[in-house]
Coordinates of C-alpha atoms and ligand atoms in Angstrom, one line a residue:
X1 CA 30.6 66.1 -8.3
X2 CA 28.2 67.2 -5.6
X3 CA 29.0 65.4 -2.3
X4 CA 25.3 65.1 -1.3
X5 CA 24.6 63.3 -4.5
X6 CA 27.5 60.9 -4.0
X7 CA 26.2 60.0 -0.6
X8 CA 22.5 59.8 -1.6
X9 CA 22.9 57.5 -4.6
X10 CA 24.2 54.4 -2.7
X11 CA 21.8 55.2 0.1
X12 CA 18.8 55.3 -2.2
X13 CA 19.9 52.1 -4.0
X14 CA 20.2 50.2 -0.7
X15 CA 16.7 51.5 0.3
X16 CA 15.3 50.4 -3.0
X17 CA 16.8 46.9 -2.7
X18 CA 15.5 46.6 0.9
X19 CA 12.0 47.7 -0.1
X20 CA 12.1 45.2 -3.1
X21 CA 13.0 42.3 -0.8
X22 CA 10.4 43.3 1.8
X23 CA 7.8 43.5 -0.9
X24 CA 8.7 40.1 -2.2
X25 CA 8.6 38.7 1.4
X26 CA 5.2 40.4 1.9
X27 CA 3.6 39.0 -1.3
X28 CA 5.1 35.6 -0.6
X29 CA 4.0 35.3 3.0
X30 CA 0.4 36.2 2.5
X31 CA -0.6 35.4 6.0
X32 CA 1.1 32.0 6.0
X33 CA 4.4 31.0 7.5
X34 CA 5.7 28.8 4.7
X35 CA 9.2 29.6 3.5
X36 CA 10.0 30.3 -0.1
X37 CA 12.1 27.6 -1.8
X38 CA 15.9 28.1 -1.3
X39 CA 17.9 30.1 -3.9
X40 CA 18.7 33.7 -4.7
X41 CA 16.8 36.4 -6.5
X42 CA 19.7 38.5 -7.7
X43 CA 19.3 42.2 -8.5
X44 CA 16.0 44.1 -8.3
X45 CA 14.1 43.6 -11.5
X46 CA 17.1 42.3 -13.5
X47 CA 17.3 39.3 -11.1
X48 CA 19.7 36.7 -12.3
X49 CA 19.0 37.2 -16.1
X50 CA 22.6 38.1 -16.9
X51 CA 24.0 35.2 -15.0
X52 CA 21.7 32.9 -17.0
X53 CA 22.5 34.4 -20.4
X54 CA 26.2 34.9 -19.8
X55 CA 26.9 31.2 -19.4
X56 CA 25.7 27.8 -20.7
X57 CA 22.1 27.5 -19.3
X58 CA 22.8 23.9 -18.4
X59 CA 25.6 25.0 -16.1
X60 CA 23.5 27.7 -14.6
X61 CA 20.7 25.3 -13.7
X62 CA 22.9 22.3 -12.8
X63 CA 24.9 24.4 -10.3
X64 CA 21.7 25.6 -8.7
X65 CA 20.2 22.1 -8.5
X66 CA 23.5 21.0 -6.9
X67 CA 23.4 23.8 -4.4
X68 CA 19.7 24.0 -3.5
X69 CA 18.2 20.7 -4.6
X70 CA 15.3 20.0 -6.9
X71 CA 13.2 23.0 -6.1
X72 CA 14.7 26.5 -6.0
X73 CA 13.8 30.1 -6.6
X74 CA 15.4 32.6 -9.0
X75 CA 14.4 35.8 -10.9
X76 CA 14.8 36.0 -14.7
X77 CA 13.5 38.3 -17.4
X78 CA 11.7 40.5 -14.8
X79 CA 9.8 37.6 -13.2
X80 CA 10.3 35.8 -9.9
X81 CA 10.4 32.1 -10.7
X82 CA 10.4 28.7 -9.0
X83 CA 12.4 26.1 -10.9
X84 CA 11.6 22.4 -10.4
X85 CA 13.7 19.5 -11.5
X86 CA 12.1 16.3 -10.2
X87 CA 9.6 14.2 -12.1
X88 CA 7.3 14.3 -9.1
X89 CA 7.2 18.1 -9.1
X90 CA 6.8 18.3 -12.9
X91 CA 3.8 15.9 -12.5
X92 CA 2.4 18.0 -9.7
X93 CA 2.6 21.2 -11.8
X94 CA 1.5 19.8 -15.2
X95 CA -0.9 17.0 -14.3
X96 CA -2.2 16.5 -10.8
X97 CA -2.5 20.2 -9.8
X98 CA -2.5 21.6 -13.3
X99 CA -5.5 23.8 -12.5
X100 CA -3.3 25.8 -10.0
X101 CA -0.8 26.7 -12.8
X102 CA -1.7 28.5 -16.0
X103 CA 0.5 28.5 -19.1
X104 CA 2.5 31.7 -19.4
X105 CA 5.5 33.2 -21.1
X106 CA 7.9 36.1 -20.2
X107 CA 6.5 39.5 -20.9
X108 CA 9.0 40.1 -23.7
X109 CA 7.7 37.1 -25.6
X110 CA 4.0 38.0 -25.2
X111 CA 4.6 41.5 -26.5
X112 CA 6.6 40.4 -29.5
X113 CA 4.5 37.5 -30.6
X114 CA 1.2 39.4 -29.9
X115 CA -1.3 39.0 -27.1
X116 CA -3.9 37.3 -29.2
X117 CA -1.6 34.3 -29.9
X118 CA -2.9 30.9 -28.7
X119 CA -0.2 30.5 -25.9
X120 CA -1.5 33.4 -23.8
X121 CA -5.1 32.2 -23.6
X122 CA -7.3 29.6 -22.0
X123 CA -11.0 28.8 -22.4
X124 CA -13.2 29.2 -25.6
X125 CA -10.8 31.4 -27.6
X126 CA -8.0 29.0 -26.9
X127 CA -10.1 26.0 -28.0
X128 CA -11.2 27.7 -31.2
X129 CA -7.6 28.8 -32.2
X130 CA -6.2 25.4 -31.3
X131 CA -8.8 23.7 -33.5
X132 CA -7.9 26.0 -36.4
X133 CA -4.1 25.6 -36.0
X134 CA -4.5 21.8 -35.8
X135 CA -6.7 21.8 -38.9
X136 CA -4.0 23.7 -40.8
X137 CA -1.4 21.2 -39.9
X138 CA -3.2 17.9 -40.1
X139 CA -1.6 15.3 -42.5
X140 CA -4.6 15.8 -44.7
X141 CA -3.9 19.6 -45.0
X142 CA -0.1 19.3 -45.6
X143 CA -0.3 16.3 -47.9
X144 CA -0.4 18.4 -51.0
X145 CA 2.7 20.4 -50.1
X146 CA 4.9 17.3 -49.3
X147 CA 6.6 17.5 -52.8
X148 CA 7.4 21.2 -52.2
X149 CA 8.7 20.4 -48.7
X150 CA 10.9 17.7 -50.3
X151 CA 12.2 20.4 -52.8
X152 CA 13.1 22.6 -49.9
X153 CA 14.9 19.7 -48.2
X154 CA 16.8 18.8 -51.3
X155 CA 17.8 22.5 -52.0
X156 CA 19.1 22.7 -48.4
X157 CA 21.1 19.5 -48.8
X158 CA 22.5 20.7 -52.1
X159 CA 23.5 24.1 -50.6
X160 CA 25.5 22.3 -47.8
X161 CA 27.6 20.4 -50.3
X162 CA 31.3 21.1 -49.8
X163 CA 30.7 23.6 -47.0
X164 CA 31.3 23.5 -43.3
X165 CA 27.9 24.4 -41.8
X166 CA 26.4 25.2 -38.5
X167 CA 23.7 22.5 -38.4
X168 CA 21.3 24.3 -36.1
X169 CA 21.5 27.6 -38.1
X170 CA 20.9 25.7 -41.4
X171 CA 18.0 23.7 -39.8
X172 CA 16.5 27.0 -38.7
X173 CA 16.6 28.3 -42.3
X174 CA 15.1 25.0 -43.5
X175 CA 12.3 25.0 -40.9
X176 CA 11.5 28.7 -41.5
X177 CA 11.1 28.0 -45.3
X178 CA 8.9 25.0 -44.5
X179 CA 6.8 27.1 -42.0
X180 CA 6.2 29.8 -44.6
X181 CA 5.2 27.3 -47.2
X182 CA 2.8 25.5 -44.8
X183 CA 1.2 28.7 -43.6
X184 CA 0.9 30.7 -46.8
X185 CA 1.2 28.1 -49.5
X186 CA 2.7 29.3 -52.8
X187 CA 1.7 33.0 -52.0
X188 CA 4.7 33.2 -49.7
X189 CA 7.2 33.7 -52.5
X190 CA 6.2 37.3 -53.0
X191 CA 6.8 38.2 -49.3
X192 CA 9.4 35.6 -48.3
X193 CA 12.5 37.9 -48.1
X194 CA 10.6 40.7 -46.2
X195 CA 9.1 38.2 -43.8
X196 CA 12.5 36.6 -43.2
X197 CA 14.3 39.9 -42.6
X198 CA 11.7 41.1 -40.1
X199 CA 11.3 37.7 -38.3
X200 CA 15.1 37.3 -37.9
X201 CA 15.3 40.7 -36.2
X202 CA 12.2 39.9 -34.1
X203 CA 13.5 36.6 -32.8
X204 CA 16.7 38.1 -31.5
X205 CA 14.7 39.9 -28.9
X206 CA 12.5 37.0 -27.8
X207 CA 14.6 36.4 -24.7
X208 CA 15.6 40.0 -24.0
X209 CA 14.6 42.2 -21.1
X210 CA 11.3 44.0 -22.0
X211 CA 12.9 47.5 -21.9
X212 CA 11.6 49.5 -24.8
X213 CA 14.3 52.1 -25.1
X214 CA 16.0 53.1 -28.4
X215 CA 19.1 50.9 -29.0
X216 CA 17.9 48.0 -26.9
X217 CA 17.3 44.6 -28.5
X218 CA 13.7 44.7 -27.4
X219 CA 13.1 48.0 -29.1
X220 CA 14.6 46.8 -32.4
X221 CA 12.5 43.7 -32.2
X222 CA 9.3 45.6 -31.5
X223 CA 10.0 47.7 -34.6
X224 CA 10.4 44.6 -36.7
X225 CA 7.2 43.2 -35.1
X226 CA 5.3 46.2 -36.4
X227 CA 6.7 45.9 -39.9
X228 CA 5.9 42.2 -39.8
X229 CA 2.2 43.0 -39.0
X230 CA 2.1 45.4 -41.9
X231 CA 3.4 42.7 -44.3
X232 CA 0.9 40.1 -43.0
X233 CA -1.8 42.7 -43.4
X234 CA -2.2 41.7 -47.0
X235 CA -5.5 39.9 -47.2
X236 CA -4.2 37.2 -49.5
X237 CA -1.6 36.2 -46.8
X238 CA -4.0 36.3 -43.9
X239 CA -6.8 34.5 -45.7
X240 CA -4.5 31.6 -46.8
X241 CA -3.9 30.6 -43.2
X242 CA -6.7 28.8 -41.4
X243 CA -8.9 28.8 -44.5
X244 CA -11.7 31.1 -44.0
X245 CA -11.1 33.6 -41.3
X246 CA -13.6 31.9 -38.9
X247 CA -14.6 35.2 -37.3
X248 CA -11.1 36.1 -36.2
X249 CA -9.8 39.6 -36.5
X250 CA -6.8 40.4 -38.6
X251 CA -4.8 41.1 -35.4
X252 CA -5.8 37.6 -34.0
X253 CA -4.7 35.9 -37.2
X254 CA -1.5 37.8 -37.5
X255 CA -0.6 37.1 -33.8
X256 CA -1.3 33.4 -34.3
X257 CA 0.7 33.3 -37.5
X258 CA 3.8 34.7 -35.7
X259 CA 2.9 32.4 -32.8
X260 CA 2.9 29.3 -35.0
X261 CA 6.2 30.3 -36.6
X262 CA 7.7 30.8 -33.1
X263 CA 6.3 27.4 -31.9
X264 CA 7.3 25.4 -34.9
X265 CA 10.7 26.8 -36.0
X266 CA 13.3 26.6 -33.3
X267 CA 11.7 23.5 -31.7
X268 CA 11.8 21.5 -35.0
X269 CA 15.2 22.9 -36.0
X270 CA 16.6 21.9 -32.6
X271 CA 15.0 18.4 -32.8
X272 CA 16.5 17.9 -36.3
X273 CA 19.9 19.0 -35.1
X274 CA 19.9 16.5 -32.2
X275 CA 18.7 13.8 -34.6
X276 CA 21.7 14.5 -37.0
X277 CA 24.2 14.6 -34.1
X278 CA 23.0 11.4 -32.4
X279 CA 22.4 9.4 -35.6
X280 CA 25.9 10.4 -36.7
X281 CA 27.4 9.3 -33.4
X282 CA 25.4 6.1 -33.1
X283 CA 25.7 3.9 -36.2
X284 CA 23.6 1.2 -34.5
X285 CA 20.7 3.5 -34.0
X286 CA 21.1 4.9 -37.5
X287 CA 20.9 1.4 -38.9
X288 CA 17.7 0.7 -36.8
X289 CA 16.1 4.0 -38.0
X290 CA 17.0 3.2 -41.6
X291 CA 15.5 -0.3 -41.4
X292 CA 12.4 1.1 -39.7
X293 CA 11.8 3.6 -42.5
X294 CA 12.6 1.0 -45.2
X295 CA 10.1 -1.3 -43.6
X296 CA 7.4 1.4 -43.8
X297 CA 8.2 2.0 -47.5
X298 CA 8.1 -1.7 -48.2
X299 CA 4.8 -2.3 -46.4
X300 CA 3.3 0.6 -48.4
X301 CA 4.6 -0.8 -51.7
X302 CA 3.0 -4.2 -50.8
X303 CA -0.3 -2.8 -49.9
X304 CA -0.2 -0.5 -53.0
X305 CA -0.7 2.6 -50.8
X306 CA 0.6 6.0 -51.9
X307 CA 4.1 6.7 -50.7
X308 CA 2.9 9.6 -48.6
X309 CA 3.5 9.4 -44.9
X310 CA 0.4 9.0 -42.8
X311 CA -0.1 10.1 -39.2
X312 CA 0.3 6.5 -38.1
X313 CA 3.6 6.3 -39.9
X314 CA 4.8 9.5 -38.3
X315 CA 4.0 8.2 -34.9
X316 CA 6.2 5.1 -35.6
X317 CA 9.1 7.3 -36.6
X318 CA 9.0 10.0 -33.9
X319 CA 9.8 8.2 -30.7
X320 CA 9.4 11.0 -28.3
X321 CA 9.4 14.8 -28.3
X322 CA 10.9 16.3 -25.2
X323 CA 9.2 19.4 -23.9
X324 CA 9.8 22.2 -21.5
X325 CA 7.4 24.9 -20.5
X326 CA 6.5 27.8 -18.4
X327 CA 3.6 28.0 -15.9
X328 CA 2.3 30.6 -13.5
X329 CA 0.8 29.9 -10.1
X330 CA -2.8 31.2 -10.1
X331 CA -3.0 31.1 -6.3
X332 CA -0.5 30.5 -3.4
X333 CA 0.5 26.8 -3.7
X334 CA 2.2 24.7 -1.1
X335 CA 4.7 22.1 -2.4
X336 CA 6.9 20.0 -0.1
X337 CA 6.7 22.5 2.7
X338 CA 7.6 25.5 0.4
X339 CA 5.3 28.3 -0.8
X340 CA 5.0 29.0 -4.5
X341 CA 3.5 32.4 -4.4
X342 CA 0.6 33.4 -6.6
X343 CA 1.9 35.1 -9.8
X344 CA 5.3 33.5 -9.7
X345 CA 6.5 31.6 -12.8
X346 CA 7.1 27.9 -12.4
X347 CA 9.5 26.2 -14.8
X348 CA 9.8 22.4 -14.9
X349 CA 13.4 21.8 -16.0
X350 CA 12.9 18.8 -18.2
X351 CA 16.5 18.7 -19.4
X352 CA 17.7 18.2 -15.8
X353 CA 15.1 15.5 -15.2
X354 CA 16.1 13.7 -18.4
X355 CA 19.8 13.8 -17.4
X356 CA 19.2 12.8 -13.8
X357 CA 21.5 9.9 -12.7
X358 CA 18.8 9.0 -10.1
X359 CA 16.4 8.1 -12.9
X360 CA 18.6 7.0 -15.7
X361 CA 21.6 4.8 -15.0
X362 CA 23.7 6.4 -17.7
X363 CA 22.1 9.8 -18.1
X364 CA 24.5 11.3 -20.8
X365 CA 24.2 8.2 -23.0
X366 CA 22.0 8.6 -26.2
X367 CA 19.3 6.0 -25.7
X368 CA 16.0 6.6 -27.5
X369 CA 14.4 3.8 -25.4
X370 CA 15.1 5.6 -22.1
X371 CA 11.5 6.7 -21.8
X372 CA 10.4 3.1 -21.5
X373 CA 12.3 2.9 -18.2
X374 CA 10.2 1.4 -15.5
X375 CA 11.1 4.2 -13.0
X376 CA 9.2 6.6 -15.1
X377 CA 6.2 4.3 -15.2
X378 CA 6.3 4.0 -11.4
X379 CA 6.0 7.8 -11.2
X380 CA 3.0 7.8 -13.5
X381 CA 1.1 5.3 -11.4
Ligands
HEM1 C1 10.1 19.0 -32.2 C2 9.2 20.0 -32.4 C3 8.4 20.6 -31.3 C4 8.5 20.7 -30.0 C5 9.6 20.0 -29.1 C6 7.4 21.4 -29.4 C7 7.1 21.7 -28.1 C8 6.0 22.3 -27.6 C9 5.8 22.6 -26.2 C10 6.7 22.2 -25.1 C11 4.6 23.3 -26.1 C12 4.0 23.8 -24.8 C13 3.1 22.7 -24.2 C14 2.6 23.1 -22.9 O1 3.1 24.1 -22.3 O2 1.7 22.5 -22.3 C15 4.1 23.5 -27.4 C16 3.0 24.1 -27.7 C17 2.5 24.4 -29.0 N1 3.2 24.0 -30.2 FE1 4.8 22.8 -30.3 N2 6.6 21.8 -30.5 C18 7.2 21.4 -31.7 C19 6.7 21.6 -32.9 C20 5.6 22.4 -33.3 C21 5.1 22.6 -34.6 C22 5.8 22.1 -35.9 C23 4.0 23.4 -34.5 C24 3.1 24.0 -35.6 C25 2.8 23.5 -36.6 C26 3.8 23.6 -33.1 C27 2.7 24.4 -32.6 C28 2.4 24.5 -31.3 C29 1.3 25.2 -30.7 C30 0.2 26.0 -31.6 C31 1.3 25.2 -29.3 C32 0.4 25.7 -28.3 C33 -0.7 24.7 -28.0 C34 -1.7 25.2 -27.0 O3 -1.6 26.2 -26.4 O4 -2.7 24.5 -26.9 N3 4.7 23.0 -32.4 N4 5.0 22.9 -28.3

């Protein structure tokens, strides 16, 4: 091999890495002398994505928190990020200074779900789509399909008889079937298998690096995304979601359909899986939940109400939904003496907060009443 090439390659790589760091330093200083939060940014562009995905994410984040504290920087999925893991910082980003941080997602997700999906917008368009999505999922709207959802649940339970199952995978199948039914009604039967096949390929690429080269996960997912748009492009399918089209284009409806499946599926499947696990491990809680639901049925029988769940009932049953989210700094922001540069992603690490021994005396214990803890109330004052 050419000697000059052998010499130049490492030299060029070092120059590139140096320029990248100088660039990050330049965009982050922006005329102010605040330091960036502690932490490491890993390799150029790739950052620490492989470290994150090659191990349990809990371990990745917990070891960073241990080393750098509750605010640290990293670089994942092509984006420089600031991770925060204290309730005060989460409140700063999501509540008190919410205007300084806009909702955002990694580029791979935006390109796969579709740029017209609700998550990537603010303002009038966001308000309009939010109203339409909410309307499609109000108890009033889904009331009529409850018996069909019950059928899906019973079929799932039956198919698990005598089998060793992976609960999360089975819950994903269940929630996908419910999502298709809720969005398309009975029309979905015609397209179900094709929708499933494409969506399953698509979701594999949600957290991939956005490198659109043949053979990459991202490339395969983008191909499946195109096919999915073609299937959705049947007027009967698009029309059935959100009632009338309300002035939205086919692209806007298709992106929001894929967006809603994305929002509803893994989240609900994950919540159901945790419910099964913790109810199984905590007979006392299982007993309390059973009694609670039986009381709801009894009170309905007494008042002669229909045995369909209302929104008020649902609120009694679901104690709390834990959330995590991405934000992006819309300008340079100072937090606790550190600079969060404009354009950087900010991720509140709710899992770390919810497992912090400083807030919860026994953080690993399953305790549905943990969010009544007075410390949380103090923070909210
Ligand atoms: C246990 C289940 C669920 C969890 C944990 C969950 C969690 C979340 C979180 C964390 C966000 C982002 C909030 C933010 O960044 O401020 C979100 C947004 C959203 N979710 Fe869910 N979700 C669940 C179920 C669902 C379901 C079933 C649907 C659809 C029927 C849905 C539709 C949406 C939509 C449309 C948004 C965007 C809202 C907006 O931008 O205004 N989610 N969800």
